[in-house]
mmCIF file of C-alpha atoms in Angstrom:
data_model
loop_
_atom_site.group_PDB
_atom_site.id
_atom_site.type_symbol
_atom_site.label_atom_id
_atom_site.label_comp_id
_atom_site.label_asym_id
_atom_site.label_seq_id
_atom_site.Cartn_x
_atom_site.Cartn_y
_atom_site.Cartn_z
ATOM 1 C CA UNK A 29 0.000 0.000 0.000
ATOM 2 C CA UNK A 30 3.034 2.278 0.621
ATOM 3 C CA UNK A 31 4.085 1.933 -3.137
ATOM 4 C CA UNK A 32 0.662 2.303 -4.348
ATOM 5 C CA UNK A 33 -0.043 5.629 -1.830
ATOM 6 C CA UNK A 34 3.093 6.914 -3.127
ATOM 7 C CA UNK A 35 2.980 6.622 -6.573
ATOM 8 C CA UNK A 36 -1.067 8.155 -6.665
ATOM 9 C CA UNK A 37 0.556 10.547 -5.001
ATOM 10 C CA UNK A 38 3.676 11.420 -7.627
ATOM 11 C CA UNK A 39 1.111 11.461 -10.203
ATOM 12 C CA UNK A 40 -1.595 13.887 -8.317
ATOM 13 C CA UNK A 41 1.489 16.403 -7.342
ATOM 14 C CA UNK A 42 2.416 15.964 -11.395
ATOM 15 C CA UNK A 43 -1.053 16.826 -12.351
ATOM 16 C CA UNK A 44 -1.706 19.359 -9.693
ATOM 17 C CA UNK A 45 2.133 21.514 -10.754
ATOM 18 C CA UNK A 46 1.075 21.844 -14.585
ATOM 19 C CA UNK A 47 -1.492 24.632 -14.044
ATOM 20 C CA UNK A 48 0.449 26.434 -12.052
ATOM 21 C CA UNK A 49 3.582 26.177 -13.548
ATOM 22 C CA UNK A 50 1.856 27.845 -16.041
ATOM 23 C CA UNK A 51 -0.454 30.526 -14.597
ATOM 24 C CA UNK A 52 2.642 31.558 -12.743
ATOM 25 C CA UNK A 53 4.445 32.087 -15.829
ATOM 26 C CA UNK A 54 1.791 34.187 -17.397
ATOM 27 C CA UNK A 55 2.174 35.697 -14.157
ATOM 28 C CA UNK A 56 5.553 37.442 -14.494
ATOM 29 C CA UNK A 57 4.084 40.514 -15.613
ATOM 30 C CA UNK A 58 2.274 41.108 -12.336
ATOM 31 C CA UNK A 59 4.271 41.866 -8.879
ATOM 32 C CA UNK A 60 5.965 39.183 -7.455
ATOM 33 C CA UNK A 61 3.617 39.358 -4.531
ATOM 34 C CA UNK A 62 0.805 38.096 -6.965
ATOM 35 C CA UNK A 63 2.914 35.218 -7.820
ATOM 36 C CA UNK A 64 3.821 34.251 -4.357
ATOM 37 C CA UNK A 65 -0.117 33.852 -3.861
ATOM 38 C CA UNK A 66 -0.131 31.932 -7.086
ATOM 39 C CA UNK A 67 2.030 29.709 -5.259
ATOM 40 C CA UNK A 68 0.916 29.742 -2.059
ATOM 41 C CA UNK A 69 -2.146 27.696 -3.718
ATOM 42 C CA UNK A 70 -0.178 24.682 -5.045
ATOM 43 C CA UNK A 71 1.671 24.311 -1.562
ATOM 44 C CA UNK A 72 -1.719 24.452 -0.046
ATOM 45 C CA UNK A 73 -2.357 21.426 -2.076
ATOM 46 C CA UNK A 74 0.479 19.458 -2.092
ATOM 47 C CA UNK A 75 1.013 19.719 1.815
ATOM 48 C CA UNK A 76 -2.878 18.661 1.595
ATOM 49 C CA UNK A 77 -1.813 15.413 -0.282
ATOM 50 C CA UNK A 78 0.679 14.947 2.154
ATOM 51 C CA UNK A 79 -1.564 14.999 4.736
ATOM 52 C CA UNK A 80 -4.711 13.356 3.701
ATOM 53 C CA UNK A 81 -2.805 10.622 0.662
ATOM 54 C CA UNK A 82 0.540 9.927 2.553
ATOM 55 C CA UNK A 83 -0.404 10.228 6.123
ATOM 56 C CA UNK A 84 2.777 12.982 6.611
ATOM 57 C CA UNK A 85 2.048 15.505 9.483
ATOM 58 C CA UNK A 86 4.879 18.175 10.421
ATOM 59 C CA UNK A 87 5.511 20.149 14.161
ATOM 60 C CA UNK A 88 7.275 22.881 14.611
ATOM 61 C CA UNK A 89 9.514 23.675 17.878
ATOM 62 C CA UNK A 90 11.465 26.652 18.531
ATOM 63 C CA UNK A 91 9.154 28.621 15.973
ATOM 64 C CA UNK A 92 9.618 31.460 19.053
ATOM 65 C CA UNK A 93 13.242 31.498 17.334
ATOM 66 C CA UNK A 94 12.053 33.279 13.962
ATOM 67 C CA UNK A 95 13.087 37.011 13.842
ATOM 68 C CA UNK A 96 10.539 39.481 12.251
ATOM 69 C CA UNK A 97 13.350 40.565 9.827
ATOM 70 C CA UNK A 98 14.163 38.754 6.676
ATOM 71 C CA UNK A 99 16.930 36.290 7.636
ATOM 72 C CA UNK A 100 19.361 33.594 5.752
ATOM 73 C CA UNK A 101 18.395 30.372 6.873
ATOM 74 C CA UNK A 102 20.799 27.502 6.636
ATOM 75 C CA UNK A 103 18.814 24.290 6.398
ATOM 76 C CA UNK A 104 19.599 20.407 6.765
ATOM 77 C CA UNK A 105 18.415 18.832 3.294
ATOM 78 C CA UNK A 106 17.321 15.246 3.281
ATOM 79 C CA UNK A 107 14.342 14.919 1.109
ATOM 80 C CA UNK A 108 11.788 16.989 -1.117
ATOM 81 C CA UNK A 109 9.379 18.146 1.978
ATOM 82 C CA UNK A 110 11.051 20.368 3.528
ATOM 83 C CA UNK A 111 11.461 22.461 -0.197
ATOM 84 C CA UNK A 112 8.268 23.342 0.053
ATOM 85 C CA UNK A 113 7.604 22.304 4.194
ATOM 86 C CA UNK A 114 9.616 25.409 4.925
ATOM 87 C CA UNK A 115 7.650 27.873 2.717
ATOM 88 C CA UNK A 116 4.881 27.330 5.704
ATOM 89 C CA UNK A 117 7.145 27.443 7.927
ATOM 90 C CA UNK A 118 8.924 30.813 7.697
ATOM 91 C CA UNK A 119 7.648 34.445 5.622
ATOM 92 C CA UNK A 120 8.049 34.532 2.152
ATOM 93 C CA UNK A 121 11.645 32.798 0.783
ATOM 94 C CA UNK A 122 13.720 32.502 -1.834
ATOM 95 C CA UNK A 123 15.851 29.004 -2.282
ATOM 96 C CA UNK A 124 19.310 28.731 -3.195
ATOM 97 C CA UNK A 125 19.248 26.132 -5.717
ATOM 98 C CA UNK A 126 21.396 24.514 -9.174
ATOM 99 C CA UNK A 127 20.168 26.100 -12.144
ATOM 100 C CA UNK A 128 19.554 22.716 -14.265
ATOM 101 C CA UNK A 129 15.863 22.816 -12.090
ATOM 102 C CA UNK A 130 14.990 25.865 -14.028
ATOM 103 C CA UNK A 131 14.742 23.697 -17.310
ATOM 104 C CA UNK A 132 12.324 21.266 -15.677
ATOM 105 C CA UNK A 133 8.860 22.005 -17.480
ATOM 106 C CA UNK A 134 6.017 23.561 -15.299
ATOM 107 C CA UNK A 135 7.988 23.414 -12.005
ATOM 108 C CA UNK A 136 11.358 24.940 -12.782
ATOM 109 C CA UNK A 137 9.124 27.487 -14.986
ATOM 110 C CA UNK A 138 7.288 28.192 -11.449
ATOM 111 C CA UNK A 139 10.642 28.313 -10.029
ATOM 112 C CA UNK A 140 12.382 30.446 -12.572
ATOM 113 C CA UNK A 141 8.590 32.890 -12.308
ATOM 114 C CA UNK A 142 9.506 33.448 -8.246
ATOM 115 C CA UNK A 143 12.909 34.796 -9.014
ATOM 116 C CA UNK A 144 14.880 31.816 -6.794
ATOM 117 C CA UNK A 145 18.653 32.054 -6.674
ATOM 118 C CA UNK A 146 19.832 29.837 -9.503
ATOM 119 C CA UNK A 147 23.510 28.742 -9.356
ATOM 120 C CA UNK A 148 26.169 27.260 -11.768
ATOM 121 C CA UNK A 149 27.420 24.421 -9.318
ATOM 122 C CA UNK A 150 30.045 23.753 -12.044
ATOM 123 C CA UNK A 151 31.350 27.573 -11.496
ATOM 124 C CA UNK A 152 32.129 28.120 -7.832
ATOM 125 C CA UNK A 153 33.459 31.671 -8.223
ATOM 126 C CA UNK A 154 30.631 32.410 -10.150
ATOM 127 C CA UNK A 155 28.240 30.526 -7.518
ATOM 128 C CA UNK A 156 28.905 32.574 -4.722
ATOM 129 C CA UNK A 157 28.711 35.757 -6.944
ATOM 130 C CA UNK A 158 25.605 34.938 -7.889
ATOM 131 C CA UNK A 159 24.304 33.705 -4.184
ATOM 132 C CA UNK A 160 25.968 36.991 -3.018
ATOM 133 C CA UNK A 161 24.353 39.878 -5.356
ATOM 134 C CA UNK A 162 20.958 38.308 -5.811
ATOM 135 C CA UNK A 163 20.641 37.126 -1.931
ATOM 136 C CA UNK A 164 20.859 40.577 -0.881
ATOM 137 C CA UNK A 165 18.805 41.772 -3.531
ATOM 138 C CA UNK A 166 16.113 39.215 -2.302
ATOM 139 C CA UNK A 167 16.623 40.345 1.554
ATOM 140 C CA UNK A 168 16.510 43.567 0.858
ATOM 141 C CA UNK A 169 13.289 43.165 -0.967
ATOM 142 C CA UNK A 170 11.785 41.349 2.189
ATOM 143 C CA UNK A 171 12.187 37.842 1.094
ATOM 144 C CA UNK A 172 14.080 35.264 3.269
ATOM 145 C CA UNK A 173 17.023 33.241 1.606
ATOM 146 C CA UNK A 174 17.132 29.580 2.409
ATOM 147 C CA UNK A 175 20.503 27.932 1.446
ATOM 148 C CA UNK A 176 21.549 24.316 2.216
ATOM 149 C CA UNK A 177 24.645 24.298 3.357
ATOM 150 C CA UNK A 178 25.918 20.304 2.554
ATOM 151 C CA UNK A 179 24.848 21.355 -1.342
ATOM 152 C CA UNK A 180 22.590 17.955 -1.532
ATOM 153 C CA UNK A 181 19.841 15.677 -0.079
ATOM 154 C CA UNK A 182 21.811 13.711 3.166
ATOM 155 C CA UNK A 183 20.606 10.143 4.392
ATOM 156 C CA UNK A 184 19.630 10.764 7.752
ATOM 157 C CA UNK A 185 22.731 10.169 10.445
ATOM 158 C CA UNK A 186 25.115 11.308 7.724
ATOM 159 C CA UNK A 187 26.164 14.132 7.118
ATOM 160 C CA UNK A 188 28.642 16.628 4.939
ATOM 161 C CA UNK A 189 30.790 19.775 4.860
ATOM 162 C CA UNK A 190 29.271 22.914 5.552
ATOM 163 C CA UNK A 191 30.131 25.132 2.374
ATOM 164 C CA UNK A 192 30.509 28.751 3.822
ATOM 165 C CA UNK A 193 28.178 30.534 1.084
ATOM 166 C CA UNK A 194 25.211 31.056 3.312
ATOM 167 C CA UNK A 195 27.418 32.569 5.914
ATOM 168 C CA UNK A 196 29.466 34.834 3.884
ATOM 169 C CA UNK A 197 25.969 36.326 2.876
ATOM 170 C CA UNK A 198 24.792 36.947 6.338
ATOM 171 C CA UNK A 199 28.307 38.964 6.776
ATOM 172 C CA UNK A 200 28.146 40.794 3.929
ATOM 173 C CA UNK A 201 23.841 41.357 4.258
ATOM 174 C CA UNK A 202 24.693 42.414 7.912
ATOM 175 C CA UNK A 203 21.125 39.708 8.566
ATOM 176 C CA UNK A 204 20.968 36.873 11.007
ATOM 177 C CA UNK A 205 21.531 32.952 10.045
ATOM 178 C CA UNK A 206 18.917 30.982 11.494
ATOM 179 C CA UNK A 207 19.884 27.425 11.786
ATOM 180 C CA UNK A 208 17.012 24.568 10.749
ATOM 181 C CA UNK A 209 17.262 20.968 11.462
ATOM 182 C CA UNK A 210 14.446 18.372 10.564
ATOM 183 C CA UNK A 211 13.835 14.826 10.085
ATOM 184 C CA UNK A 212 11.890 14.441 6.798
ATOM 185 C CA UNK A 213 14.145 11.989 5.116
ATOM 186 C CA UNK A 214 13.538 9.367 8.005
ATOM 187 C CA UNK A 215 9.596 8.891 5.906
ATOM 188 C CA UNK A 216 10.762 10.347 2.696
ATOM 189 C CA UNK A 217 14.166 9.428 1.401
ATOM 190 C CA UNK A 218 16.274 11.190 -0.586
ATOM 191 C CA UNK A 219 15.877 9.737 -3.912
ATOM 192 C CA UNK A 220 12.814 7.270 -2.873
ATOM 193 C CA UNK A 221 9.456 6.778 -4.332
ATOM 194 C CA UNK A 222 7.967 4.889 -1.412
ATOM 195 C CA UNK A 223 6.905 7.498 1.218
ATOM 196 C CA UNK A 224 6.382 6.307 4.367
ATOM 197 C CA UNK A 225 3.430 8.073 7.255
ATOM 198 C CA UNK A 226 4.586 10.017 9.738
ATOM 199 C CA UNK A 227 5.435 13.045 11.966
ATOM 200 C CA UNK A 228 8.310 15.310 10.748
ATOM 201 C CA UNK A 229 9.680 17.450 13.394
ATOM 202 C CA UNK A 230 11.030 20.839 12.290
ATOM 203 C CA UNK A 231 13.639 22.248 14.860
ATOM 204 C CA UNK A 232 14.734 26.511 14.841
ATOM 205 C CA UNK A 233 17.845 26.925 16.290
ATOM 206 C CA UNK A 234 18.524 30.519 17.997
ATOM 207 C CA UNK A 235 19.246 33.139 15.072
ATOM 208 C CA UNK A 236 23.119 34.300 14.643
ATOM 209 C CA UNK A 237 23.984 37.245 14.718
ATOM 210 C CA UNK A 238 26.871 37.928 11.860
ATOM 211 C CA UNK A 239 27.938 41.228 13.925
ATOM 212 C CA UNK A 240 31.774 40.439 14.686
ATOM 213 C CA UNK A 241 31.499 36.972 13.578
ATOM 214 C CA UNK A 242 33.381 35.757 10.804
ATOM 215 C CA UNK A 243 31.853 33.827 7.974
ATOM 216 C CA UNK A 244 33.872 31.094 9.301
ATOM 217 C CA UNK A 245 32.530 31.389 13.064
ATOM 218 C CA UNK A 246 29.113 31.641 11.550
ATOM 219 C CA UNK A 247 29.126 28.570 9.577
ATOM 220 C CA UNK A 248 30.825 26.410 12.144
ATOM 221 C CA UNK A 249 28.121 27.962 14.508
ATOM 222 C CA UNK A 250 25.061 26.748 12.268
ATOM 223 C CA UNK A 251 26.843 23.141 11.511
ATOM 224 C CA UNK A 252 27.020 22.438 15.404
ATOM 225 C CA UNK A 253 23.981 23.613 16.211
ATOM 226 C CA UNK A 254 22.323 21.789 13.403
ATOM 227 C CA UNK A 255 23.967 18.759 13.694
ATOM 228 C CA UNK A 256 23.889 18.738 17.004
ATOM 229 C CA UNK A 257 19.732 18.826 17.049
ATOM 230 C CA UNK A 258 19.623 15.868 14.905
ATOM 231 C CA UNK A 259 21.442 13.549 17.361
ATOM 232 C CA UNK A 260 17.903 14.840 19.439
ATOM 233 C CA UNK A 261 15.816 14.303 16.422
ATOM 234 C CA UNK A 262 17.405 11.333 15.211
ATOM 235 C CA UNK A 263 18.954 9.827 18.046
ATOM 236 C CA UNK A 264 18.686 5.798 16.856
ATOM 237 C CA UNK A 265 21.063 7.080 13.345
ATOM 238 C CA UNK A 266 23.997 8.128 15.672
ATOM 239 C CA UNK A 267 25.952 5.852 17.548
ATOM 240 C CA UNK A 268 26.584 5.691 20.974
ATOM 241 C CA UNK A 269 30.476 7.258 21.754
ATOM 242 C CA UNK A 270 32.556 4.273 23.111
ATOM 243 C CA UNK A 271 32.912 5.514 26.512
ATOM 244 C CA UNK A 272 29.370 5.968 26.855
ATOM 245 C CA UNK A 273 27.888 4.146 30.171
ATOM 246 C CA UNK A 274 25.828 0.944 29.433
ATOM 247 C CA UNK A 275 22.267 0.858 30.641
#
């Protein structure tokens, strides 16, 4: 039944993205704000097929956490949810994402309509210039910028480096990093098409503050933080250390 739920629901979500992919295209001539509500439909939708096709529920702790300000948000990334998850979560974001979703028809046409930060992952120097001058652009407009700092979907328990980009635009942005960890991938894997039921737990770390704080700092900040919430989350995907008492 978990294969069957699963794939009804690829197909629904498939069906469900074409007309707004393109009514948010025809979109672009309005204000962005009109295509943000555009939006704000579909994830309406999809979270609803979440909920009522796939059994997935979501909390949120530390939502006390979230300044009123437009922050960067550096985000664990384990599965699709939380790319569209965290649009209900925080105010209205931008994502920090490779550029080779834009070509995807309907959704990276949606994507491309709502101005996202689209990056050459091929092009590093390039990269950050482009996650630098458009992520202030977006903050400064309002918007929130979500980055993932590992640059990919992690298995849950794993994890990788911390690439500094998201920091280094919090320093130069003079805005808060607010660190987000989250256990979607333990009932939707990263590249799975069975989707389990369940309750994902979102977790807000205490914002950053970038004043004198190097990127550095700031990065190695959000990784502990963030890492250090999903032993809480996650607790079974982490072993025990060796000198750890027996019970």
């Amino acid at each position: 039944m978990v294969t069957v739920r699963s794939t009804f629901f690829l197909l629904l979500v498939s069906l469900w993205t074409i007309p707004f992919g393109i009514l948010v295209t025809l979109a672009v001539l309005l204000p962005i704000g009109a295509r943000y509500r555009i939006i704000a439909l579909w994830r309406a939708g999809f979270m609803a097929l979440c909920r009522i096709l796939l059994g997935i529920r979501y909390r949120v702790i530390g939502r006390e956490n979230i300044p009123s300000e437009p922050c960067v948000v550096l985000a664990k990334h384990q599965s699709a949810w939380e790319t569209v998850g965290l649009q209900e979560v925080f105010p209205p974001l931008v994502f920090v994402l490779k550029k080779e979703l834009l070509r995807l028809p309907f959704f990276g046409w949606g994507l491309a309509a709502l101005k996202m930060i689209s990056i050459d992952r091929a092009d590093a120097r390039d990269a950050l210039k482009q996650v630098f001058d458009q992520g202030r652009d977006r903050l400064s407009a309002g918007y929130w910028v979500v980055i993932f700092p590992e640059g990919t979907r992690v298995a849950p328990g794993q994890t990788c480096r911390y690439k500094p980009g998201g920091a280094h635009l919090a320093v130069r942005a003079g805005t808060r990093v607010v660190p987000v960890a989250h256990d979607a991938g333990e009932i939707w894997g990263r590249n799975a098409f069975r989707i389990s039921a369940g309750l994902i737990t979102v977790s807000i770390g205490p914002p950053i503050d970038p004043a004198d704080k190097s990127a550095a700092k700031i990065n190695a900040l959000a990784a502990e933080w963030i890492e250090g919430e999903m032993r809480r989350l996650s607790p079974h995907r982490y072993p025990a250390p060796a000198d750890a008492p027996s019970v």
